[in-house]
Short mmCIF file of C-alpha atoms and ligand atoms in Angstrom, two decimals:
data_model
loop_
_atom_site.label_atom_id
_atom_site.label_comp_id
_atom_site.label_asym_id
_atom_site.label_seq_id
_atom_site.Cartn_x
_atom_site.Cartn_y
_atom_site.Cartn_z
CA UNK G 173 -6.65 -45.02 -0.78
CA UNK G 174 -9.39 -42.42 -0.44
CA UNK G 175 -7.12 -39.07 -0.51
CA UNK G 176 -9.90 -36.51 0.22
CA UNK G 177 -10.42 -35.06 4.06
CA UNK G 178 -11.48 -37.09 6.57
CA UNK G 179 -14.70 -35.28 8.25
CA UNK G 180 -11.48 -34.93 11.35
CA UNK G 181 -9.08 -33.87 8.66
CA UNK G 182 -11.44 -31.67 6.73
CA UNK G 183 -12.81 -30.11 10.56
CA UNK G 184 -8.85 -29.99 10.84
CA UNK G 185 -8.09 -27.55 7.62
CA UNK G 186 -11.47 -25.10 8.79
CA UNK G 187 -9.40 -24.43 12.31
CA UNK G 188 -5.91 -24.35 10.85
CA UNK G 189 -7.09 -22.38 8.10
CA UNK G 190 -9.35 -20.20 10.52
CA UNK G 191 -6.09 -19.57 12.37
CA UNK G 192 -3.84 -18.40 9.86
CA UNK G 193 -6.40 -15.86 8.78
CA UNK G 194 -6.64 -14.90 12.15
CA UNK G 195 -2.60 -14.47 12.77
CA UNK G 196 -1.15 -13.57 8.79
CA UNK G 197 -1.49 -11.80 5.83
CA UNK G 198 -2.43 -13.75 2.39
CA UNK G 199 0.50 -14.33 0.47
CA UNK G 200 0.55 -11.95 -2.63
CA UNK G 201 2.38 -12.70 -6.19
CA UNK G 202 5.31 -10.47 -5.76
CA UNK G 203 5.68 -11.96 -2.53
CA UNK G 204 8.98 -14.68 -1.81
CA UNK G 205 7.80 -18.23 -2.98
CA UNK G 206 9.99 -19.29 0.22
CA UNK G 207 10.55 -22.65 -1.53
CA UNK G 208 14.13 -22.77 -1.69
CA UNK G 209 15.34 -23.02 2.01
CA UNK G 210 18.95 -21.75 1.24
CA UNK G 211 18.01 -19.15 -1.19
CA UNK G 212 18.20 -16.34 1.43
CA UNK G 213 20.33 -15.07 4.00
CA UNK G 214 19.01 -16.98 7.04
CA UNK G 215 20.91 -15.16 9.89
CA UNK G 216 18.69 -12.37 8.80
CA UNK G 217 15.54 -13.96 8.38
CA UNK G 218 16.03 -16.08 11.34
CA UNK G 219 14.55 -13.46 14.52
CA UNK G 220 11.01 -13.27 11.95
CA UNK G 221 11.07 -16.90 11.16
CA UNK G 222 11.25 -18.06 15.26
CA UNK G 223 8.84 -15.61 16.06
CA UNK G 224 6.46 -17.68 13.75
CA UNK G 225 7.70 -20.77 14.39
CA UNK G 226 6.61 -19.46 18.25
CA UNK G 227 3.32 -18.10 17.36
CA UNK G 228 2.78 -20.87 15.51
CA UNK G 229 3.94 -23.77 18.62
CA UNK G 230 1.41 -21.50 21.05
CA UNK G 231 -1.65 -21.36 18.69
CA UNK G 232 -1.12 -25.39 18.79
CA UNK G 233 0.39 -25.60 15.03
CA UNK G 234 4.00 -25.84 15.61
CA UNK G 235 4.69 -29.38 16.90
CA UNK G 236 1.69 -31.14 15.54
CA UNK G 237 2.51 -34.58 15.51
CA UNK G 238 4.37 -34.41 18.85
CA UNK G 239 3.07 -35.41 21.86
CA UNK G 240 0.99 -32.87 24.01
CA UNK G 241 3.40 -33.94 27.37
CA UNK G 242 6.17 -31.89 24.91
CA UNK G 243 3.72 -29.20 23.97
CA UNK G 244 3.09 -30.46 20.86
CA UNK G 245 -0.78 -31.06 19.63
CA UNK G 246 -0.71 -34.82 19.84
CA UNK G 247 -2.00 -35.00 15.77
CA UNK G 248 -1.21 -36.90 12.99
CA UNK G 249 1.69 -36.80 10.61
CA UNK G 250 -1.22 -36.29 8.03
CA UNK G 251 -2.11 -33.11 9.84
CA UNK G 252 0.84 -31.67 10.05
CA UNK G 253 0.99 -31.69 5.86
CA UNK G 254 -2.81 -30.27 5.98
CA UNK G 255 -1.33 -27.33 7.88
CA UNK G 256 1.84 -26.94 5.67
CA UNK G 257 -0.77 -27.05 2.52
CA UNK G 258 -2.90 -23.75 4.08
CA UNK G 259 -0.09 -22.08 5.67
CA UNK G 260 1.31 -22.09 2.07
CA UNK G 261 -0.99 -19.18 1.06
CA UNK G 262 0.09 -17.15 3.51
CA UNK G 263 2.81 -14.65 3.61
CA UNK G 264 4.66 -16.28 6.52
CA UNK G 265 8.36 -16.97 6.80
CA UNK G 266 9.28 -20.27 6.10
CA UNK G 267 10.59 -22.28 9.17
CA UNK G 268 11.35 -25.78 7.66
CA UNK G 269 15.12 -24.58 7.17
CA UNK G 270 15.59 -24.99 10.91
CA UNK G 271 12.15 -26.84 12.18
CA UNK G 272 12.72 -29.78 10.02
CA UNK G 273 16.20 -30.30 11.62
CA UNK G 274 15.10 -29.14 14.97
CA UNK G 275 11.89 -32.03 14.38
CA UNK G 276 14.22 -34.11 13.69
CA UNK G 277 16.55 -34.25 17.09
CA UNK G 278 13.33 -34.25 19.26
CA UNK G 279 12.10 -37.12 17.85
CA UNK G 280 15.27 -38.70 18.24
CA UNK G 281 15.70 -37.62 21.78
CA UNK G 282 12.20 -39.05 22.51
CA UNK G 283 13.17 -42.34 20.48
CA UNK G 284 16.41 -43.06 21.98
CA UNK G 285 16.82 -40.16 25.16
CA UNK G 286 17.41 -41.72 28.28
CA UNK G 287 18.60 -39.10 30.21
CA UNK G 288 16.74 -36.36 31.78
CA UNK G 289 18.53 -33.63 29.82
CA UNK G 290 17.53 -34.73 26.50
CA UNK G 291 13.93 -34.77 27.49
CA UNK G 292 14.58 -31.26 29.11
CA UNK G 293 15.77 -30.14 25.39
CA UNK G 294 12.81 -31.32 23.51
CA UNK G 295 10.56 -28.31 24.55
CA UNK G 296 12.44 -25.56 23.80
CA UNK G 297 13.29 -27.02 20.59
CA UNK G 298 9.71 -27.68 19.16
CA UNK G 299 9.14 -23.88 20.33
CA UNK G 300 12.14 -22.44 18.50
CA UNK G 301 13.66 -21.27 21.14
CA UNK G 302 16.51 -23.76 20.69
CA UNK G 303 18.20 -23.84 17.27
CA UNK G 304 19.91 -27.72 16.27
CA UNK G 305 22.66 -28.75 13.51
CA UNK G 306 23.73 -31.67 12.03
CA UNK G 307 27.65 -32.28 11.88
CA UNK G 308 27.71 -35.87 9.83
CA UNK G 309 29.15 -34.64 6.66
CA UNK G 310 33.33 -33.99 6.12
CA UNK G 311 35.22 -33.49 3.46
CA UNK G 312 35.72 -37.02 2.62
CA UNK G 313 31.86 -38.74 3.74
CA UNK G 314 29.10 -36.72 2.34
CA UNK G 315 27.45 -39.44 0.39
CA UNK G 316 29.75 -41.67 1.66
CA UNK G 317 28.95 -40.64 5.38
CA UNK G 318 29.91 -44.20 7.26
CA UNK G 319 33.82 -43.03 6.11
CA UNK G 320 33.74 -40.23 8.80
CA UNK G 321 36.80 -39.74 10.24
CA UNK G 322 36.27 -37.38 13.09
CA UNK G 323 37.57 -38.99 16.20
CA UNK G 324 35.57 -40.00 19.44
CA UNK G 325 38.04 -40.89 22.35
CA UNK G 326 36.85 -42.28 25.45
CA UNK G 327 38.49 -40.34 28.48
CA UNK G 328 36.45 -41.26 31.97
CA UNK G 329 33.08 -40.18 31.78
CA UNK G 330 33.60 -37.55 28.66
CA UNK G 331 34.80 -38.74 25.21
CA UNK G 332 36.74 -35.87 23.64
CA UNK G 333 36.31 -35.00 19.93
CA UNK G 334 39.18 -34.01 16.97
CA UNK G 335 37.93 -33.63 13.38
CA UNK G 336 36.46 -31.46 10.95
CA UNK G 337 32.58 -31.38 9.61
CA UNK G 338 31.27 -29.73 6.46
CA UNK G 339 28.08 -28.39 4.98
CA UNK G 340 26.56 -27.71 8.59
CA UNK G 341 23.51 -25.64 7.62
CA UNK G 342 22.98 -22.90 10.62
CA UNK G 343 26.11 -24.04 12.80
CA UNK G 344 27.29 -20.39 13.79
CA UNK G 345 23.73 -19.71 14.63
CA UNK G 346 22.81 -23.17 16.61
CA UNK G 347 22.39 -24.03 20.62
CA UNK G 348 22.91 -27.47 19.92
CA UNK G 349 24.22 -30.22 17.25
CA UNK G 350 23.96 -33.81 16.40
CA UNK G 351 27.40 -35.25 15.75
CA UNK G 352 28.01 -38.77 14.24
CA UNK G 353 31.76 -39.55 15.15
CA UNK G 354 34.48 -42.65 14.60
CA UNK G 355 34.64 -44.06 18.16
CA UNK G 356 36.47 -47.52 16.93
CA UNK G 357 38.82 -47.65 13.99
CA UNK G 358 39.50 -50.96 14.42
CA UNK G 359 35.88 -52.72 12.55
CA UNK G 360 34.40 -52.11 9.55
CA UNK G 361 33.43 -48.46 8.79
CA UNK G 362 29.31 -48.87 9.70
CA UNK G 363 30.52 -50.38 12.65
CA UNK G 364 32.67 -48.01 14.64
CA UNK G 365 30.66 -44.97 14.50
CA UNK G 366 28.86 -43.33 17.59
CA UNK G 367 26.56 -41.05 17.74
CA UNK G 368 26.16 -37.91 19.88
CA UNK G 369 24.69 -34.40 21.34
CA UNK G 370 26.65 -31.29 21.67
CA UNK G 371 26.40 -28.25 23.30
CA UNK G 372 27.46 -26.04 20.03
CA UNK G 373 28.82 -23.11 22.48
CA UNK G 374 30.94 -25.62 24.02
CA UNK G 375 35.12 -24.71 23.84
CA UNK G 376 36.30 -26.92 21.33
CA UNK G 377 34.23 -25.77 18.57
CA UNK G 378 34.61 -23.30 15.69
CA UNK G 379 32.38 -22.09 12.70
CA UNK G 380 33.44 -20.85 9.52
CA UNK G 381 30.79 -19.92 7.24
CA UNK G 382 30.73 -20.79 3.77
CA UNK G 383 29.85 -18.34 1.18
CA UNK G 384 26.82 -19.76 -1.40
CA UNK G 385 25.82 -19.14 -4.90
CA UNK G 386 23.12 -17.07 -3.74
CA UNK G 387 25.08 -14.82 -1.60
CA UNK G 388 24.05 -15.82 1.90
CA UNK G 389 26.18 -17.91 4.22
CA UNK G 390 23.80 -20.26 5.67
CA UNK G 391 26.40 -23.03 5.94
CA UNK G 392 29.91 -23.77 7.51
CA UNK G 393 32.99 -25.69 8.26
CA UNK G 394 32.65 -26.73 12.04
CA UNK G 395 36.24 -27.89 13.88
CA UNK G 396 36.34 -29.95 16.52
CA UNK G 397 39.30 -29.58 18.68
CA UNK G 398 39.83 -31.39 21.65
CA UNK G 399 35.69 -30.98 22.09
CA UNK G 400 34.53 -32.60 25.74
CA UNK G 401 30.97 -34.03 26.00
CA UNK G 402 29.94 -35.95 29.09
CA UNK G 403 28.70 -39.57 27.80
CA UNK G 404 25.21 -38.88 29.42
CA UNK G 405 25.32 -37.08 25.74
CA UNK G 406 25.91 -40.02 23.73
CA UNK G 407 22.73 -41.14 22.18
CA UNK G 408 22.22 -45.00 21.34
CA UNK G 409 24.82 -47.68 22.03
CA UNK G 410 28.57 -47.34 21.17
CA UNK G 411 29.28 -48.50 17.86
CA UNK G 412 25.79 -48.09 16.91
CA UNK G 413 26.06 -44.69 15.83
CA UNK G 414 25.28 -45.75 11.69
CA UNK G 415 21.82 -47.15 12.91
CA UNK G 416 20.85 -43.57 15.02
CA UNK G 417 21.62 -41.48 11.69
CA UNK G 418 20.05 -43.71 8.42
CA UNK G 419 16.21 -43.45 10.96
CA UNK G 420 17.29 -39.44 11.44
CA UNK G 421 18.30 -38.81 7.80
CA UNK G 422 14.83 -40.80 6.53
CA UNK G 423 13.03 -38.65 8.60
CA UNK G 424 14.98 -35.34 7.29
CA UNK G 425 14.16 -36.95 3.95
CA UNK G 426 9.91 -37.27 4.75
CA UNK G 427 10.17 -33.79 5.69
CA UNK G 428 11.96 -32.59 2.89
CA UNK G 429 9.40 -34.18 0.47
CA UNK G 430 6.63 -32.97 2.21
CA UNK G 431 7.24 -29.40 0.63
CA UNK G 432 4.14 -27.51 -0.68
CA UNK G 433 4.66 -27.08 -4.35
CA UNK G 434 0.80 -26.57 -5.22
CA UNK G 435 2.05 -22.03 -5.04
CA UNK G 436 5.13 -22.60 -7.11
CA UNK G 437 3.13 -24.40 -10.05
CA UNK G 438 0.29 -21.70 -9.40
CA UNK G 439 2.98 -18.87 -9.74
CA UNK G 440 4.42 -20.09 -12.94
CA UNK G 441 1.32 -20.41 -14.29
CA UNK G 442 0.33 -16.87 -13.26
CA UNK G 443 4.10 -15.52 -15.05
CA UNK G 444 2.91 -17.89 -18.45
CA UNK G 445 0.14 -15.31 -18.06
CA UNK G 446 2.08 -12.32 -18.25
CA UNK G 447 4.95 -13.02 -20.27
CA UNK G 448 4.42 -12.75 -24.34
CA UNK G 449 6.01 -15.29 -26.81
CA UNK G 450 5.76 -14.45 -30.05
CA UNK G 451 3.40 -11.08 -29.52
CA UNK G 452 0.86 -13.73 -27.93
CA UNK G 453 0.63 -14.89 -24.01
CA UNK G 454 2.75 -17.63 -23.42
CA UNK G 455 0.00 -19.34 -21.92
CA UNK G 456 -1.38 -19.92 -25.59
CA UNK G 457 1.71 -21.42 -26.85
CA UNK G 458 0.96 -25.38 -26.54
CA UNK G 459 4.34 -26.42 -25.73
CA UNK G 460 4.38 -24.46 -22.70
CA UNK G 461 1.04 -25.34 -21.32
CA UNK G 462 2.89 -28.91 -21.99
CA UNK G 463 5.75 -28.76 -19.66
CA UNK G 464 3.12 -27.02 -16.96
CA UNK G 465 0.53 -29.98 -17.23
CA UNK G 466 3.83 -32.22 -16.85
CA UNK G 467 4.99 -30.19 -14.17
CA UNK G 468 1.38 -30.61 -12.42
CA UNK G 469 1.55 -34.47 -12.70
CA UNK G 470 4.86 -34.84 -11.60
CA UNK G 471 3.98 -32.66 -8.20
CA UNK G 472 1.13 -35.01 -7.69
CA UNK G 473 2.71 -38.37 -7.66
CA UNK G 474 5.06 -36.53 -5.20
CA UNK G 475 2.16 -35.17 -3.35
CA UNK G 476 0.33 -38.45 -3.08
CA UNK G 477 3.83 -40.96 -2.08
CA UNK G 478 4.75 -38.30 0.87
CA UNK G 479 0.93 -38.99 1.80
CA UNK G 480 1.71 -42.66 1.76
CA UNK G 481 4.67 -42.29 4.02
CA UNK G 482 2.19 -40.00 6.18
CA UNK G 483 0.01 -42.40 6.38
CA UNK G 484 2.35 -45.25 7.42
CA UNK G 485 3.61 -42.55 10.14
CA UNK G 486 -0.02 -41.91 11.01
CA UNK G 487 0.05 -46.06 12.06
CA UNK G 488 3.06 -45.66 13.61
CA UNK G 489 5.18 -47.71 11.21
CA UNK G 490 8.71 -46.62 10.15
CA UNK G 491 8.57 -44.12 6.72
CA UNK G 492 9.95 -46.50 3.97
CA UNK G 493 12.54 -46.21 1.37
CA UNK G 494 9.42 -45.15 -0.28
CA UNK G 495 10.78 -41.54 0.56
CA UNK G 496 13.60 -41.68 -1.19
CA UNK G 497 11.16 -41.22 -4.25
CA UNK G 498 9.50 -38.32 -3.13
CA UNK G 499 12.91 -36.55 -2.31
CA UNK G 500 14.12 -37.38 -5.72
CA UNK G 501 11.53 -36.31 -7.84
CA UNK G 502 10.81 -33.32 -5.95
CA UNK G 503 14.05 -32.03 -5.84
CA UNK G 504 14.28 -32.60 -9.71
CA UNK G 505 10.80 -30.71 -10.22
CA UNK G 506 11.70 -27.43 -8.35
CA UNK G 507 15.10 -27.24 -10.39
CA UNK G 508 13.40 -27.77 -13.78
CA UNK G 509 10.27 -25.75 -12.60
CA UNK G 510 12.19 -22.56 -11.73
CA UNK G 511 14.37 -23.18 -15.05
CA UNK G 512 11.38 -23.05 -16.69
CA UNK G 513 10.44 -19.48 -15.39
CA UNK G 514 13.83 -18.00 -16.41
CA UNK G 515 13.21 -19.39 -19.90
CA UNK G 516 9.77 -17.74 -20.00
CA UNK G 517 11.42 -14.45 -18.71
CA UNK G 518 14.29 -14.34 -21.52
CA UNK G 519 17.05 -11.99 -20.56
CA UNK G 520 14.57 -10.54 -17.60
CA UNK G 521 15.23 -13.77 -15.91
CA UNK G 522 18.70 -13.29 -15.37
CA UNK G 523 18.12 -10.27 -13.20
CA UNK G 524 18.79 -10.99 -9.59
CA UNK G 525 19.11 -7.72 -7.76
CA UNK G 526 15.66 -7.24 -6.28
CA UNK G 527 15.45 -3.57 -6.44
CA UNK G 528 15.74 -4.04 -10.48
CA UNK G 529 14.61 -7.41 -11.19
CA UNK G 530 10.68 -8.44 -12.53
CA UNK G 531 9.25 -9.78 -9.30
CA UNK G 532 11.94 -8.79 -7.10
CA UNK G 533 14.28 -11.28 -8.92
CA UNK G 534 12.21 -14.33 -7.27
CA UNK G 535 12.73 -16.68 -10.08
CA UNK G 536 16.43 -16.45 -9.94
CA UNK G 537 16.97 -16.69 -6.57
CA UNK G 538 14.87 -19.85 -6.50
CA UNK G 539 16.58 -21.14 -9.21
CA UNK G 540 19.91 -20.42 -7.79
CA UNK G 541 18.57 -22.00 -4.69
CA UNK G 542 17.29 -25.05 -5.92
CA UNK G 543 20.14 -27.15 -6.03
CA UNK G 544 19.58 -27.41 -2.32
CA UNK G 545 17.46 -30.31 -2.67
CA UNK G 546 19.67 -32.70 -5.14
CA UNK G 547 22.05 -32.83 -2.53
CA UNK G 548 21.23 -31.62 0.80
CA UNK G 549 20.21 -35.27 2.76
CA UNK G 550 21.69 -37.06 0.37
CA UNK G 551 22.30 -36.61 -3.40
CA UNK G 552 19.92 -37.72 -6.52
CA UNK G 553 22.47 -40.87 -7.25
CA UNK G 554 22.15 -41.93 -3.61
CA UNK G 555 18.36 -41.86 -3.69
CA UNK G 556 18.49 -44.09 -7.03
CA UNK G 557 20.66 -46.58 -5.24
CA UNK G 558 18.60 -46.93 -2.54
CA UNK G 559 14.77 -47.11 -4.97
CA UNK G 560 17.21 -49.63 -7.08
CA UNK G 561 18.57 -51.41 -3.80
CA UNK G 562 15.59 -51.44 -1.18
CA UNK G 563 12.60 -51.30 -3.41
CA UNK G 564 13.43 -52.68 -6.19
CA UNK G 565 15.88 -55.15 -5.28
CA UNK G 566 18.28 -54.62 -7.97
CA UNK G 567 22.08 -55.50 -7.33
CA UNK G 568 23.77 -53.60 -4.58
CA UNK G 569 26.32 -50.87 -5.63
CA UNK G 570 29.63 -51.92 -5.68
CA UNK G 571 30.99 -51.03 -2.08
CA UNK G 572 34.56 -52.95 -2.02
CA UNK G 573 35.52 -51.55 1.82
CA UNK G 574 32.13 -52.66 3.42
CA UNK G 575 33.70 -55.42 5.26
CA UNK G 576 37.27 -54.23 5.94
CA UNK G 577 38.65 -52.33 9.33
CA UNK G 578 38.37 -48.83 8.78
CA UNK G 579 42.04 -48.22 9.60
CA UNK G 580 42.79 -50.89 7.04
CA UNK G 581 41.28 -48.49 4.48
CA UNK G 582 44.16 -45.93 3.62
CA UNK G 583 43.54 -42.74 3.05
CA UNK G 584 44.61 -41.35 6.36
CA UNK G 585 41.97 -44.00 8.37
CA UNK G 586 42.55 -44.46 11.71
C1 FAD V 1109 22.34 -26.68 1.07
C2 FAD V 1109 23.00 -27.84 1.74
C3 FAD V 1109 22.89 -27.98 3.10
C4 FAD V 1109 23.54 -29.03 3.73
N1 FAD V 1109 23.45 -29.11 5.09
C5 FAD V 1109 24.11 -30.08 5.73
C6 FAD V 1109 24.09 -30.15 7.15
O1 FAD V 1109 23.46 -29.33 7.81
N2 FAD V 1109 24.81 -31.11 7.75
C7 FAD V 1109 25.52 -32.03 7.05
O2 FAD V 1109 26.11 -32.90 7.69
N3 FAD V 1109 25.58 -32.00 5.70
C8 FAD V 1109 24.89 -31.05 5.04
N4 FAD V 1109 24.93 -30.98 3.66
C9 FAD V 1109 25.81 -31.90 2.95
C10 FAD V 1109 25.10 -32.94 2.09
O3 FAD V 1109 24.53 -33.94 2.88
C11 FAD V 1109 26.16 -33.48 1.13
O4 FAD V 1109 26.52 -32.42 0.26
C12 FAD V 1109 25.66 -34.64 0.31
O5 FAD V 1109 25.44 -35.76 1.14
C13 FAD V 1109 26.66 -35.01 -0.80
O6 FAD V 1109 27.94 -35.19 -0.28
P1 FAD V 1109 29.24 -34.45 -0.90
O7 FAD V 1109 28.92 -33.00 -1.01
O8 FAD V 1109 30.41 -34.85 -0.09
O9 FAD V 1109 29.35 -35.01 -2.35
P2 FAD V 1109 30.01 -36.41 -2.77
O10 FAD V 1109 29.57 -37.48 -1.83
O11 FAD V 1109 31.47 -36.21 -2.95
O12 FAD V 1109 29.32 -36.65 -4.16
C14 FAD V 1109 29.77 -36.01 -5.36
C15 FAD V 1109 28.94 -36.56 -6.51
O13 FAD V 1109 29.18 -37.98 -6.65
C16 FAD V 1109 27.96 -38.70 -6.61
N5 FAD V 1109 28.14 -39.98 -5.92
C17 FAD V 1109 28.74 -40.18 -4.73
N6 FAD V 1109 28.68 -41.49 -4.38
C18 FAD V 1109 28.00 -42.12 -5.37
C19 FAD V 1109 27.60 -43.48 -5.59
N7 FAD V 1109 27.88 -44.45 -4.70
N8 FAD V 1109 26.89 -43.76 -6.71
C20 FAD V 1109 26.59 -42.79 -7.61
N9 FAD V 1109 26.96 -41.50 -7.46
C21 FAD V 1109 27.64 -41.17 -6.36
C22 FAD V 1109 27.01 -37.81 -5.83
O14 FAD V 1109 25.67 -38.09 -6.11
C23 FAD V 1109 27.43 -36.42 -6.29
O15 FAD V 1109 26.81 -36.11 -7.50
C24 FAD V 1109 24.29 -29.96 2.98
C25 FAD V 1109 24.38 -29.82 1.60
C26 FAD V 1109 23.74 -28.78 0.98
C27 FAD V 1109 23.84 -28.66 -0.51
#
């Protein structure tokens, strides 16, 4: 695989590039690495980061890989990482902490929408102008999401909802969610789930927010309580709910491993500049150019599977389990990587409060926020089951209920 531009790709980079110099400032050292996508207080930073996110859909940059009938560009999966590669050196907000979600539905509305609402929704969504959540995980199915326990009951032409969801990044904020629900107790637990749309401001629902390590609240507990959605909501067959969310969650996976790390290794390297072991730079110290060399390699194997999965996106094949390894090892990197700064900042490191901290306490809030990506859409263990299960064909985790009626289960199934 030839990984340099295309003449396309590389004409590509000169207008996106050409763009971004035309609508934002170049991003400066001090400036937020915007890596972490949790590390801030996103109610805040939300009105800056749609306004982008709008700039961004009008200039013809926002929905690049959608088709043009949805205002989107009509480009290539591999495009749309060229464009997250230059807009990376740019002091723009980061939008992937609602866009990758929002990307998400709209491809799944265009996949398996049949109604004309759905289609009506896509739109507004690409722009930014509608916010989505996901409500899959509880407080008993986060990596165990088929045990879900939130009811669906069938009443005419609505189905009314009872349960309780967990973990749902930007629910007090969002127009609209994606709920996976139990619609039949009665089969085994990947059997009797459905899955759905909701109108988030619908009665029936209420947020709590949940307060994070890093001080912001960017995610909730969501209750559903006696919750009405027509069917014309329901998305996919009944009972086929489990196959609607694995093709969304390997999507939210792609897109989390397509993250521009190239700034982050750049940055450390610029602080192993500035920082002084032993009277000399760090930089000089051979152990540390070590773990920045590994740290390099590491980012390009990620760099180069995610362009793999492009790639099979680009033919319009289904992304591969393949992405499970990106998500993994990236997640993994960021945590050690931002480690890595505090060590090289000594007691400086553990400074968070901008107004006092070296670098407006950047490293520790992206250390604090990197977490994010060993669990959030799915955890490092369940990525190593699936590499050991789907790729490499080892023997399949023990999983004792897989064939029993959920409400034969226990545990308050029903
Ligand atoms: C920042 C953030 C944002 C999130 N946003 C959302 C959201 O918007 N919507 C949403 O629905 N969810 C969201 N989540 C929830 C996320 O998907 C879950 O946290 C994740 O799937 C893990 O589930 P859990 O927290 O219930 O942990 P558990 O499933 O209880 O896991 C606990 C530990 O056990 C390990 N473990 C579990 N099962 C196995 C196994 N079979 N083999 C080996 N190890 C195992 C896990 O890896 C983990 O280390 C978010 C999470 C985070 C951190």
């Amino acid at each position: 695989m030839d990984f340099n531009d295309t003449p396309d790709e590389a004409a590509f980079r000169a207008e996106a590039r050409a763009w971004l110099q035309a609508n934002a400032k170049p991003r400066d050292a001090t400036q937020s690495l915007a890596i972490n996508q949790e590390t801030g207080d996103f109610s805040a930073d939300f009105p800056r980061a749609r306004a982008w996110q709008v700039a961004k859909f009008e200039g013809g940059f926002g929905a690049i890989y959608f088709p043009r009938q949805h205002g989107g560009r009509g480009g290539s999966a591999l495009e749309h990482m060229i464009f997250a590669q230059e807009e990376a050196a740019f002091d723009v907000p980061a939008t992937n902490h609602f866009m990758i979600v929002n990307r998400g539905c709209c491809a799944l509305l265009m996949k398996h929408g049949s109604r004309p609402l759905h289609h009506e929704l896509i739109r507004p969504s690409l722009r930014g102008d509608l916010l989505w959540c996901q409500l899959f995980s509880e407080p008993g199915a986060g990596s165990d999401l088929a045990g879900v326990r939130t009811r669906a009951e069938r009443d005419g032409d609505e189905w009314v909802f009872n349960g309780q969801k967990i973990w749902t990044s930007n629910a007090h904020l969002a127009d609209w969610g994606v709920l996976l629900a139990r619609s039949d107790a009665t089969v085994p637990k990947h059997k009797g789930l459905s899955f759905f749309i909701v109108d988030m401001k619908s009665p029936g629902i209420r947020t709590r927010p949940i307060r994070q390590l890093t001080g912001g609240s960017n995610f909730n507990e969501v209750f559903l309580e006696d919750l009405r959605v027509p069917d014309a909501c329901r998305i996919g067959d009944i009972g086929a709910g489990w196959k609607v969310v694995v093709s969304f969650l390997a999507g939210e996976r792609g897109n989390i491993a397509v993250k521009e790390l190239q700034p982050l290794i750049a940055a450390l390297v610029r602080l192993a500049r500035q920082v002084h072991i032993g009277g000399r730079p760090a930089i000089e110290d051979g152990g540390v150019r070590e773990r920045l060399a590994g740290f390099h390699v590491r980012e390009a194997g990620v760099r180069h599977t995610v362009q793999r999965m492009l790639t099979a996106l680009a033919r319009r094949e289904e992304p591969g389990p393949e992405i499970a390894i990106g998500k993994l090892v990236l997640g993994t990197l960021v945590q050690e990587m931002t480690a890595f700064a505090l060590d090289l900042m000594g007691g400086q490191g553990a400074v968070l409060d901008a107004a006092h901290a070296p670098l407006a306490g950047v490293w520790p809030n992206e250390w604090l926020g990197s977490v994010v990506d060993r669990l959030g859409g799915g955890s490092d263990e369940i990525m190593r089951n699936v590499i050991g299960e789907r790729i490499l064909g080892l023997p399949e985790d023990v999983r004792v209920d897989k064939q029993l009626p959920f409400n034969a289960l226990g545990g308050g199934a029903r």
